[in-house]
Amino acid sequence: CRHIKDSKRLVFIGAPGAGKGTHSYKLQNTFCLCQISTGDLLRNEIRTGTQLGKQAKTIMEKGGLVPDEIVINMVKNSLMKPDCAKGAILDGFPRTIQQAQKFDEILKNEGLSLFKAIYFKVEDDVILERLGGRLVHLPSGRSYHTKYNPPKIPGKDDITGEDLSQRPDDVPQTIKTRLENFHSQTKPMLDYYEKQGLLATINAQASITNVWRQIKDVFKSGKQTSE
Ligand code: AP5
């Protein structure tokens, strides 16, 4: 990956299936950033059977939001790790105005700042098709799509060759709840970042190649070049 001079911290905001995970993985690997995905961190807790994982599992299976305190602590711990000193992508966090305010406090206390909050704008009807065809490598969080982003070998992770699977929350009823929560709890946060002049909206309905170009433009110049 290519090291950049300034360390930049970015927040990725978007509905489930908007492409946050796909592109944070690319951005991380291109510019040597660290990726902090609260969803992946929580799934890791579930997989290793911790008490926190047990608590999160029931909530996530229903498509609800895990309590702010839990995710805030996770982010705080991750952000302080040495590999995040060169910059970080926050994927799926913050998700509520309360989390955004708390995140600002954490950054301020550490003498850090936020470079941009990128909003992946996608219509709801696209989400179902995306999540219906999604396959994930659960241990790493790498995400594929049977049609739009197929793995090199069907059903296998490109890096490890291990099996890919469907996420348990990628079922119609849970997707519906996740989308409702996005509209009621996460979308109001856009205004919060807009007022601070930090919001960049990208057209995440375009092809993966096009979305990637838009993200790189924001990352390099701080400006959105198309919507
Ligand atoms: P999380 O894991 O964050 O899930 P999410 O926000 O619902 O987002 P997804 O991971 O489903 O979608 P994505 O935007 O990453 O899409 P992807 O790139 O894979 O959270 C899961 C749960 O954890 C939450 O429901 C909640 O319970 C809990 N949680 C997490 N964070 C929390 C927080 N901060 N507070 C409280 N609770 C929290 O892409 C989707 C598919 O589309 C893939 O197949 C991909 O290949 C394909 N694709 C991507 N881009 C394109 C494109 N441009 N064109 C065509 N296909 C595309």
PDB file of C-alpha atoms and ligand atoms in Angstrom:
ATOM      1  CA  CYS A   1       0.000   0.000   0.000  1.00  0.00           C
ATOM      2  CA  ARG A   2       0.947   3.645  -0.492  1.00  0.00           C
ATOM      3  CA  HIS A   3       1.655   5.741   2.623  1.00  0.00           C
ATOM      4  CA  ILE A   4       0.233   9.266   2.606  1.00  0.00           C
ATOM      5  CA  LYS A   5       1.784  12.273   4.314  1.00  0.00           C
ATOM      6  CA  ASP A   6      -1.128  13.312   6.528  1.00  0.00           C
ATOM      7  CA  SER A   7      -3.034  10.883   8.675  1.00  0.00           C
ATOM      8  CA  LYS A   8      -6.707  11.083   7.754  1.00  0.00           C
ATOM      9  CA  ARG A   9      -9.700   9.763   9.603  1.00  0.00           C
ATOM     10  CA  LEU A  10     -12.883   9.112   7.634  1.00  0.00           C
ATOM     11  CA  VAL A  11     -16.340   8.007   8.604  1.00  0.00           C
ATOM     12  CA  PHE A  12     -18.349   5.842   6.162  1.00  0.00           C
ATOM     13  CA  ILE A  13     -22.107   6.286   6.507  1.00  0.00           C
ATOM     14  CA  GLY A  14     -24.689   4.349   4.528  1.00  0.00           C
ATOM     15  CA  ALA A  15     -27.624   1.976   4.595  1.00  0.00           C
ATOM     16  CA  PRO A  16     -26.954  -1.752   4.965  1.00  0.00           C
ATOM     17  CA  GLY A  17     -25.469  -2.969   1.686  1.00  0.00           C
ATOM     18  CA  ALA A  18     -24.528   0.528   0.498  1.00  0.00           C
ATOM     19  CA  GLY A  19     -20.931  -0.604  -0.127  1.00  0.00           C
ATOM     20  CA  LYS A  20     -19.158   0.671   3.010  1.00  0.00           C
ATOM     21  CA  GLY A  21     -17.321  -2.578   3.726  1.00  0.00           C
ATOM     22  CA  THR A  22     -16.357  -3.214   0.091  1.00  0.00           C
ATOM     23  CA  HIS A  23     -14.767   0.203  -0.284  1.00  0.00           C
ATOM     24  CA  SER A  24     -13.226   0.547   3.162  1.00  0.00           C
ATOM     25  CA  TYR A  25     -11.324  -2.653   2.395  1.00  0.00           C
ATOM     26  CA  LYS A  26     -10.044  -1.136  -0.881  1.00  0.00           C
ATOM     27  CA  LEU A  27      -9.158   2.204   0.715  1.00  0.00           C
ATOM     28  CA  GLN A  28      -7.381   0.530   3.607  1.00  0.00           C
ATOM     29  CA  ASN A  29      -5.263  -1.564   1.272  1.00  0.00           C
ATOM     30  CA  THR A  30      -4.474   1.267  -1.131  1.00  0.00           C
ATOM     31  CA  PHE A  31      -3.428   3.922   1.385  1.00  0.00           C
ATOM     32  CA  CYS A  32      -2.195   1.883   4.406  1.00  0.00           C
ATOM     33  CA  LEU A  33      -5.037   2.981   6.689  1.00  0.00           C
ATOM     34  CA  CYS A  34      -6.624   0.930   9.415  1.00  0.00           C
ATOM     35  CA  GLN A  35     -10.245  -0.100   9.111  1.00  0.00           C
ATOM     36  CA  ILE A  36     -12.501  -0.060  12.135  1.00  0.00           C
ATOM     37  CA  SER A  37     -15.769  -1.826  11.362  1.00  0.00           C
ATOM     38  CA  THR A  38     -18.011  -2.057  14.416  1.00  0.00           C
ATOM     39  CA  GLY A  39     -20.043  -4.749  12.618  1.00  0.00           C
ATOM     40  CA  ASP A  40     -16.918  -6.899  12.076  1.00  0.00           C
ATOM     41  CA  LEU A  41     -15.730  -6.295  15.654  1.00  0.00           C
ATOM     42  CA  LEU A  42     -19.122  -7.393  16.990  1.00  0.00           C
ATOM     43  CA  ARG A  43     -19.242 -10.469  14.727  1.00  0.00           C
ATOM     44  CA  ASN A  44     -15.793 -11.360  16.018  1.00  0.00           C
ATOM     45  CA  GLU A  45     -17.101 -11.221  19.598  1.00  0.00           C
ATOM     46  CA  ILE A  46     -19.978 -13.516  18.572  1.00  0.00           C
ATOM     47  CA  ARG A  47     -17.624 -15.974  16.862  1.00  0.00           C
ATOM     48  CA  THR A  48     -15.330 -16.197  19.874  1.00  0.00           C
ATOM     49  CA  GLY A  49     -18.320 -16.636  22.191  1.00  0.00           C
ATOM     50  CA  THR A  50     -17.632 -13.761  24.589  1.00  0.00           C
ATOM     51  CA  GLN A  51     -20.265 -12.386  26.976  1.00  0.00           C
ATOM     52  CA  LEU A  52     -20.441  -9.236  24.880  1.00  0.00           C
ATOM     53  CA  GLY A  53     -20.883 -11.378  21.770  1.00  0.00           C
ATOM     54  CA  LYS A  54     -23.823 -13.208  23.345  1.00  0.00           C
ATOM     55  CA  GLN A  55     -25.487  -9.901  24.162  1.00  0.00           C
ATOM     56  CA  ALA A  56     -24.859  -8.519  20.659  1.00  0.00           C
ATOM     57  CA  LYS A  57     -25.993 -11.672  18.833  1.00  0.00           C
ATOM     58  CA  THR A  58     -29.647 -11.406  19.837  1.00  0.00           C
ATOM     59  CA  ILE A  59     -29.773  -7.732  18.899  1.00  0.00           C
ATOM     60  CA  MET A  60     -27.973  -8.136  15.567  1.00  0.00           C
ATOM     61  CA  GLU A  61     -30.087 -11.103  14.486  1.00  0.00           C
ATOM     62  CA  LYS A  62     -33.153  -8.901  14.854  1.00  0.00           C
ATOM     63  CA  GLY A  63     -31.496  -5.991  13.023  1.00  0.00           C
ATOM     64  CA  GLY A  64     -31.420  -3.698  16.071  1.00  0.00           C
ATOM     65  CA  LEU A  65     -28.635  -1.398  17.212  1.00  0.00           C
ATOM     66  CA  VAL A  66     -26.184  -2.549  19.875  1.00  0.00           C
ATOM     67  CA  PRO A  67     -25.997  -0.111  22.868  1.00  0.00           C
ATOM     68  CA  ASP A  68     -23.870   2.985  22.226  1.00  0.00           C
ATOM     69  CA  GLU A  69     -21.582   2.331  25.202  1.00  0.00           C
ATOM     70  CA  ILE A  70     -20.444  -1.030  23.804  1.00  0.00           C
ATOM     71  CA  VAL A  71     -19.566   0.230  20.338  1.00  0.00           C
ATOM     72  CA  ILE A  72     -17.974   3.432  21.624  1.00  0.00           C
ATOM     73  CA  ASN A  73     -15.589   1.443  23.832  1.00  0.00           C
ATOM     74  CA  MET A  74     -14.692  -0.828  20.925  1.00  0.00           C
ATOM     75  CA  VAL A  75     -13.894   2.116  18.685  1.00  0.00           C
ATOM     76  CA  LYS A  76     -11.867   3.874  21.367  1.00  0.00           C
ATOM     77  CA  ASN A  77      -9.688   0.800  21.899  1.00  0.00           C
ATOM     78  CA  SER A  78      -9.169   0.230  18.180  1.00  0.00           C
ATOM     79  CA  LEU A  79      -8.354   3.848  17.407  1.00  0.00           C
ATOM     80  CA  MET A  80      -5.472   3.842  19.898  1.00  0.00           C
ATOM     81  CA  LYS A  81      -3.752   0.871  18.245  1.00  0.00           C
ATOM     82  CA  PRO A  82      -0.442   1.725  16.483  1.00  0.00           C
ATOM     83  CA  ASP A  83      -1.673   0.661  13.026  1.00  0.00           C
ATOM     84  CA  CYS A  84      -4.329   3.401  13.199  1.00  0.00           C
ATOM     85  CA  ALA A  85      -1.747   6.177  13.644  1.00  0.00           C
ATOM     86  CA  LYS A  86      -1.467   6.587   9.849  1.00  0.00           C
ATOM     87  CA  GLY A  87      -5.201   7.159   9.495  1.00  0.00           C
ATOM     88  CA  ALA A  88      -8.425   5.239   9.920  1.00  0.00           C
ATOM     89  CA  ILE A  89     -11.692   4.398   8.213  1.00  0.00           C
ATOM     90  CA  LEU A  90     -14.657   4.098  10.543  1.00  0.00           C
ATOM     91  CA  ASP A  91     -17.035   1.711   8.802  1.00  0.00           C
ATOM     92  CA  GLY A  92     -20.564   1.700  10.261  1.00  0.00           C
ATOM     93  CA  PHE A  93     -19.673   3.967  13.189  1.00  0.00           C
ATOM     94  CA  PRO A  94     -20.987   6.390  14.327  1.00  0.00           C
ATOM     95  CA  ARG A  95     -24.569   5.351  13.653  1.00  0.00           C
ATOM     96  CA  THR A  96     -26.506   7.732  15.889  1.00  0.00           C
ATOM     97  CA  ILE A  97     -26.085  11.418  16.742  1.00  0.00           C
ATOM     98  CA  GLN A  98     -25.111  10.385  20.277  1.00  0.00           C
ATOM     99  CA  GLN A  99     -22.330   8.174  18.904  1.00  0.00           C
ATOM    100  CA  ALA A 100     -21.167  11.006  16.624  1.00  0.00           C
ATOM    101  CA  GLN A 101     -20.964  13.441  19.556  1.00  0.00           C
ATOM    102  CA  LYS A 102     -19.075  10.912  21.659  1.00  0.00           C
ATOM    103  CA  PHE A 103     -16.715  10.212  18.777  1.00  0.00           C
ATOM    104  CA  ASP A 104     -15.955  13.941  18.474  1.00  0.00           C
ATOM    105  CA  GLU A 105     -15.072  13.985  22.171  1.00  0.00           C
ATOM    106  CA  ILE A 106     -12.738  11.007  21.791  1.00  0.00           C
ATOM    107  CA  LEU A 107     -10.967  12.629  18.844  1.00  0.00           C
ATOM    108  CA  LYS A 108     -10.657  15.940  20.661  1.00  0.00           C
ATOM    109  CA  ASN A 109      -9.190  14.297  23.764  1.00  0.00           C
ATOM    110  CA  GLU A 110      -6.564  12.584  21.627  1.00  0.00           C
ATOM    111  CA  GLY A 111      -5.766  15.752  19.662  1.00  0.00           C
ATOM    112  CA  LEU A 112      -7.126  14.176  16.451  1.00  0.00           C
ATOM    113  CA  SER A 113      -9.624  15.390  13.883  1.00  0.00           C
ATOM    114  CA  LEU A 114     -12.055  13.981  11.333  1.00  0.00           C
ATOM    115  CA  PHE A 115     -11.187  14.529   7.666  1.00  0.00           C
ATOM    116  CA  LYS A 116     -14.555  13.659   6.064  1.00  0.00           C
ATOM    117  CA  ALA A 117     -17.797  11.784   6.631  1.00  0.00           C
ATOM    118  CA  ILE A 118     -18.657  10.039   3.353  1.00  0.00           C
ATOM    119  CA  TYR A 119     -22.325   9.260   2.794  1.00  0.00           C
ATOM    120  CA  PHE A 120     -22.980   6.325   0.433  1.00  0.00           C
ATOM    121  CA  LYS A 121     -26.294   7.334  -1.099  1.00  0.00           C
ATOM    122  CA  VAL A 122     -28.329   4.370  -2.397  1.00  0.00           C
ATOM    123  CA  GLU A 123     -32.068   3.901  -2.903  1.00  0.00           C
ATOM    124  CA  ASP A 124     -33.700   1.243  -0.738  1.00  0.00           C
ATOM    125  CA  ASP A 125     -34.769  -0.938  -3.689  1.00  0.00           C
ATOM    126  CA  VAL A 126     -31.129  -1.548  -4.683  1.00  0.00           C
ATOM    127  CA  ILE A 127     -30.277  -2.792  -1.197  1.00  0.00           C
ATOM    128  CA  LEU A 128     -32.299  -6.002  -1.392  1.00  0.00           C
ATOM    129  CA  GLU A 129     -30.566  -7.153  -4.570  1.00  0.00           C
ATOM    130  CA  ARG A 130     -27.160  -6.322  -3.140  1.00  0.00           C
ATOM    131  CA  LEU A 131     -27.666  -8.110   0.158  1.00  0.00           C
ATOM    132  CA  GLY A 132     -29.437 -11.045  -1.520  1.00  0.00           C
ATOM    133  CA  GLY A 133     -26.304 -11.789  -3.576  1.00  0.00           C
ATOM    134  CA  ARG A 134     -23.734 -10.977  -0.917  1.00  0.00           C
ATOM    135  CA  LEU A 135     -21.244 -13.576   0.269  1.00  0.00           C
ATOM    136  CA  VAL A 136     -18.832 -12.862   3.101  1.00  0.00           C
ATOM    137  CA  HIS A 137     -15.645 -14.273   4.523  1.00  0.00           C
ATOM    138  CA  LEU A 138     -16.719 -14.073   8.140  1.00  0.00           C
ATOM    139  CA  PRO A 139     -13.271 -14.101   9.860  1.00  0.00           C
ATOM    140  CA  SER A 140     -12.010 -11.074   7.866  1.00  0.00           C
ATOM    141  CA  GLY A 141     -15.266  -9.343   6.902  1.00  0.00           C
ATOM    142  CA  ARG A 142     -14.313  -9.408   3.181  1.00  0.00           C
ATOM    143  CA  SER A 143     -17.433  -9.018   1.132  1.00  0.00           C
ATOM    144  CA  TYR A 144     -18.275 -10.337  -2.360  1.00  0.00           C
ATOM    145  CA  HIS A 145     -21.319 -10.415  -4.629  1.00  0.00           C
ATOM    146  CA  THR A 146     -22.280 -13.359  -6.840  1.00  0.00           C
ATOM    147  CA  LYS A 147     -22.915 -10.974  -9.775  1.00  0.00           C
ATOM    148  CA  TYR A 148     -21.233  -7.606  -9.098  1.00  0.00           C
ATOM    149  CA  ASN A 149     -18.076  -8.634  -7.288  1.00  0.00           C
ATOM    150  CA  PRO A 150     -17.587 -12.393  -7.638  1.00  0.00           C
ATOM    151  CA  PRO A 151     -14.722 -14.196  -5.900  1.00  0.00           C
ATOM    152  CA  LYS A 152     -12.041 -15.699  -8.190  1.00  0.00           C
ATOM    153  CA  ILE A 153     -13.187 -19.218  -7.228  1.00  0.00           C
ATOM    154  CA  PRO A 154     -16.963 -19.478  -6.632  1.00  0.00           C
ATOM    155  CA  GLY A 155     -17.779 -19.709  -2.921  1.00  0.00           C
ATOM    156  CA  LYS A 156     -14.150 -19.212  -1.766  1.00  0.00           C
ATOM    157  CA  ASP A 157     -12.338 -16.225  -0.261  1.00  0.00           C
ATOM    158  CA  ASP A 158      -9.709 -14.775  -2.668  1.00  0.00           C
ATOM    159  CA  ILE A 159      -7.032 -14.434   0.013  1.00  0.00           C
ATOM    160  CA  THR A 160      -7.413 -17.503   2.231  1.00  0.00           C
ATOM    161  CA  GLY A 161      -9.369 -19.881  -0.041  1.00  0.00           C
ATOM    162  CA  GLU A 162     -11.741 -20.492   2.862  1.00  0.00           C
ATOM    163  CA  ASP A 163     -15.514 -20.900   2.438  1.00  0.00           C
ATOM    164  CA  LEU A 164     -17.729 -17.867   2.002  1.00  0.00           C
ATOM    165  CA  SER A 165     -21.165 -17.711   3.595  1.00  0.00           C
ATOM    166  CA  GLN A 166     -24.316 -15.632   3.868  1.00  0.00           C
ATOM    167  CA  ARG A 167     -24.573 -13.298   6.846  1.00  0.00           C
ATOM    168  CA  PRO A 168     -27.345 -14.377   9.252  1.00  0.00           C
ATOM    169  CA  ASP A 169     -28.788 -10.833   9.203  1.00  0.00           C
ATOM    170  CA  ASP A 170     -29.065 -10.799   5.380  1.00  0.00           C
ATOM    171  CA  VAL A 171     -32.633 -12.138   5.424  1.00  0.00           C
ATOM    172  CA  PRO A 172     -35.633 -10.058   4.257  1.00  0.00           C
ATOM    173  CA  GLN A 173     -37.269  -9.295   7.636  1.00  0.00           C
ATOM    174  CA  THR A 174     -33.974  -8.322   9.289  1.00  0.00           C
ATOM    175  CA  ILE A 175     -32.905  -6.236   6.290  1.00  0.00           C
ATOM    176  CA  LYS A 176     -36.210  -4.357   6.593  1.00  0.00           C
ATOM    177  CA  THR A 177     -35.558  -3.549  10.268  1.00  0.00           C
ATOM    178  CA  ARG A 178     -31.948  -2.529   9.552  1.00  0.00           C
ATOM    179  CA  LEU A 179     -33.167  -0.189   6.831  1.00  0.00           C
ATOM    180  CA  GLU A 180     -35.807   1.322   9.133  1.00  0.00           C
ATOM    181  CA  ASN A 181     -33.172   1.914  11.786  1.00  0.00           C
ATOM    182  CA  PHE A 182     -30.925   3.513   9.210  1.00  0.00           C
ATOM    183  CA  HIS A 183     -33.629   5.998   8.219  1.00  0.00           C
ATOM    184  CA  SER A 184     -34.768   6.806  11.748  1.00  0.00           C
ATOM    185  CA  GLN A 185     -31.487   6.765  13.695  1.00  0.00           C
ATOM    186  CA  THR A 186     -28.554   7.137  11.328  1.00  0.00           C
ATOM    187  CA  LYS A 187     -29.785   9.510   8.623  1.00  0.00           C
ATOM    188  CA  PRO A 188     -30.293  12.423  11.071  1.00  0.00           C
ATOM    189  CA  MET A 189     -26.538  12.255  11.586  1.00  0.00           C
ATOM    190  CA  LEU A 190     -25.977  13.547   8.035  1.00  0.00           C
ATOM    191  CA  ASP A 191     -27.160  16.955   9.120  1.00  0.00           C
ATOM    192  CA  TYR A 192     -24.762  16.839  12.072  1.00  0.00           C
ATOM    193  CA  TYR A 193     -21.776  16.438   9.721  1.00  0.00           C
ATOM    194  CA  GLU A 194     -23.173  18.783   7.087  1.00  0.00           C
ATOM    195  CA  LYS A 195     -23.276  21.597   9.656  1.00  0.00           C
ATOM    196  CA  GLN A 196     -19.599  20.996  10.411  1.00  0.00           C
ATOM    197  CA  GLY A 197     -18.740  21.134   6.698  1.00  0.00           C
ATOM    198  CA  LEU A 198     -17.506  17.553   6.819  1.00  0.00           C
ATOM    199  CA  LEU A 199     -20.105  15.725   4.746  1.00  0.00           C
ATOM    200  CA  ALA A 200     -19.313  14.364   1.262  1.00  0.00           C
ATOM    201  CA  THR A 201     -22.165  12.571  -0.505  1.00  0.00           C
ATOM    202  CA  ILE A 202     -21.303  10.048  -3.194  1.00  0.00           C
ATOM    203  CA  ASN A 203     -23.566   8.244  -5.642  1.00  0.00           C
ATOM    204  CA  ALA A 204     -23.127   4.724  -4.308  1.00  0.00           C
ATOM    205  CA  GLN A 205     -25.612   3.334  -6.794  1.00  0.00           C
ATOM    206  CA  ALA A 206     -23.023   3.535  -9.572  1.00  0.00           C
ATOM    207  CA  SER A 207     -20.734   0.618 -10.501  1.00  0.00           C
ATOM    208  CA  ILE A 208     -18.042  -0.442  -8.027  1.00  0.00           C
ATOM    209  CA  THR A 209     -15.371   1.102 -10.302  1.00  0.00           C
ATOM    210  CA  ASN A 210     -17.212   4.426 -10.380  1.00  0.00           C
ATOM    211  CA  VAL A 211     -17.875   4.479  -6.619  1.00  0.00           C
ATOM    212  CA  TRP A 212     -14.223   3.716  -5.969  1.00  0.00           C
ATOM    213  CA  ARG A 213     -13.178   6.669  -8.144  1.00  0.00           C
ATOM    214  CA  GLN A 214     -15.539   9.017  -6.268  1.00  0.00           C
ATOM    215  CA  ILE A 215     -14.124   7.860  -2.926  1.00  0.00           C
ATOM    216  CA  LYS A 216     -10.534   8.326  -4.049  1.00  0.00           C
ATOM    217  CA  ASP A 217     -11.394  11.867  -5.192  1.00  0.00           C
ATOM    218  CA  VAL A 218     -12.839  12.722  -1.785  1.00  0.00           C
ATOM    219  CA  PHE A 219      -9.923  11.086  -0.024  1.00  0.00           C
ATOM    220  CA  LYS A 220      -7.307  12.967  -2.036  1.00  0.00           C
ATOM    221  CA  SER A 221      -8.903  16.395  -2.404  1.00  0.00           C
ATOM    222  CA  GLY A 222     -11.570  16.492   0.286  1.00  0.00           C
ATOM    223  CA  LYS A 223     -14.058  17.363  -2.460  1.00  0.00           C
ATOM    224  CA  GLN A 224     -16.805  15.334  -4.050  1.00  0.00           C
ATOM    225  CA  THR A 225     -16.543  15.386  -7.827  1.00  0.00           C
ATOM    226  CA  SER A 226     -19.870  13.878  -8.763  1.00  0.00           C
ATOM    227  CA  GLU A 227     -23.126  12.845  -7.222  1.00  0.00           C
TER     228      GLU A 227
HETATM  229  P1  AP5 B   1     -22.637  -3.763   9.830  1.00  0.00           P
HETATM  230  O1  AP5 B   1     -21.788  -4.944   9.686  1.00  0.00           O
HETATM  231  O2  AP5 B   1     -22.009  -2.417   9.916  1.00  0.00           O
HETATM  232  O3  AP5 B   1     -23.744  -3.823   8.690  1.00  0.00           O
HETATM  233  P2  AP5 B   1     -24.507  -2.705   7.864  1.00  0.00           P
HETATM  234  O4  AP5 B   1     -24.278  -1.286   8.262  1.00  0.00           O
HETATM  235  O5  AP5 B   1     -25.900  -3.169   7.856  1.00  0.00           O
HETATM  236  O6  AP5 B   1     -23.797  -2.726   6.505  1.00  0.00           O
HETATM  237  P3  AP5 B   1     -23.423  -3.960   5.677  1.00  0.00           P
HETATM  238  O7  AP5 B   1     -22.163  -4.569   6.159  1.00  0.00           O
HETATM  239  O8  AP5 B   1     -24.601  -4.865   5.555  1.00  0.00           O
HETATM  240  O9  AP5 B   1     -23.246  -3.279   4.242  1.00  0.00           O
HETATM  241  P4  AP5 B   1     -22.034  -2.530   3.560  1.00  0.00           P
HETATM  242  O10 AP5 B   1     -22.424  -1.104   3.358  1.00  0.00           O
HETATM  243  O11 AP5 B   1     -20.730  -2.800   4.230  1.00  0.00           O
HETATM  244  O12 AP5 B   1     -22.101  -3.231   2.130  1.00  0.00           O
HETATM  245  P5  AP5 B   1     -21.043  -4.148   1.380  1.00  0.00           P
HETATM  246  O13 AP5 B   1     -19.820  -3.370   1.044  1.00  0.00           O
HETATM  247  O14 AP5 B   1     -20.866  -5.461   2.059  1.00  0.00           O
HETATM  248  O15 AP5 B   1     -23.558  -3.904  11.143  1.00  0.00           O
HETATM  249  C1  AP5 B   1     -24.233  -5.104  11.421  1.00  0.00           C
HETATM  250  C2  AP5 B   1     -24.995  -4.962  12.743  1.00  0.00           C
HETATM  251  O16 AP5 B   1     -24.068  -4.687  13.815  1.00  0.00           O
HETATM  252  C3  AP5 B   1     -25.993  -3.804  12.796  1.00  0.00           C
HETATM  253  O17 AP5 B   1     -27.242  -4.174  12.265  1.00  0.00           O
HETATM  254  C4  AP5 B   1     -26.050  -3.526  14.321  1.00  0.00           C
HETATM  255  O18 AP5 B   1     -26.839  -4.477  14.955  1.00  0.00           O
HETATM  256  C5  AP5 B   1     -24.614  -3.763  14.763  1.00  0.00           C
HETATM  257  N1  AP5 B   1     -23.811  -2.527  14.713  1.00  0.00           N
HETATM  258  C6  AP5 B   1     -22.746  -2.272  13.910  1.00  0.00           C
HETATM  259  N2  AP5 B   1     -22.261  -1.042  14.121  1.00  0.00           N
HETATM  260  C7  AP5 B   1     -23.034  -0.500  15.100  1.00  0.00           C
HETATM  261  C8  AP5 B   1     -23.041   0.774  15.742  1.00  0.00           C
HETATM  262  N3  AP5 B   1     -22.164   1.735  15.417  1.00  0.00           N
HETATM  263  N4  AP5 B   1     -23.989   1.003  16.699  1.00  0.00           N
HETATM  264  C9  AP5 B   1     -24.880   0.058  17.042  1.00  0.00           C
HETATM  265  N5  AP5 B   1     -24.946  -1.166  16.462  1.00  0.00           N
HETATM  266  C10 AP5 B   1     -24.017  -1.451  15.494  1.00  0.00           C
HETATM  267  O19 AP5 B   1     -21.857  -4.361   0.000  1.00  0.00           O
HETATM  268  C11 AP5 B   1     -23.058  -5.114  -0.015  1.00  0.00           C
HETATM  269  C12 AP5 B   1     -23.101  -6.004  -1.266  1.00  0.00           C
HETATM  270  O20 AP5 B   1     -23.204  -5.193  -2.431  1.00  0.00           O
HETATM  271  C13 AP5 B   1     -21.840  -6.849  -1.464  1.00  0.00           C
HETATM  272  O21 AP5 B   1     -22.219  -8.081  -2.000  1.00  0.00           O
HETATM  273  C14 AP5 B   1     -20.997  -6.041  -2.469  1.00  0.00           C
HETATM  274  O22 AP5 B   1     -20.168  -6.868  -3.279  1.00  0.00           O
HETATM  275  C15 AP5 B   1     -22.089  -5.363  -3.306  1.00  0.00           C
HETATM  276  N6  AP5 B   1     -21.730  -4.009  -3.759  1.00  0.00           N
HETATM  277  C16 AP5 B   1     -21.091  -3.031  -3.054  1.00  0.00           C
HETATM  278  N7  AP5 B   1     -20.997  -1.906  -3.785  1.00  0.00           N
HETATM  279  C17 AP5 B   1     -21.603  -2.173  -4.989  1.00  0.00           C
HETATM  280  C18 AP5 B   1     -21.825  -1.412  -6.183  1.00  0.00           C
HETATM  281  N8  AP5 B   1     -21.423  -0.130  -6.287  1.00  0.00           N
HETATM  282  N9  AP5 B   1     -22.496  -2.010  -7.192  1.00  0.00           N
HETATM  283  C19 AP5 B   1     -22.931  -3.304  -7.100  1.00  0.00           C
HETATM  284  N10 AP5 B   1     -22.724  -4.078  -5.995  1.00  0.00           N
HETATM  285  C20 AP5 B   1     -22.078  -3.526  -4.964  1.00  0.00           C
END
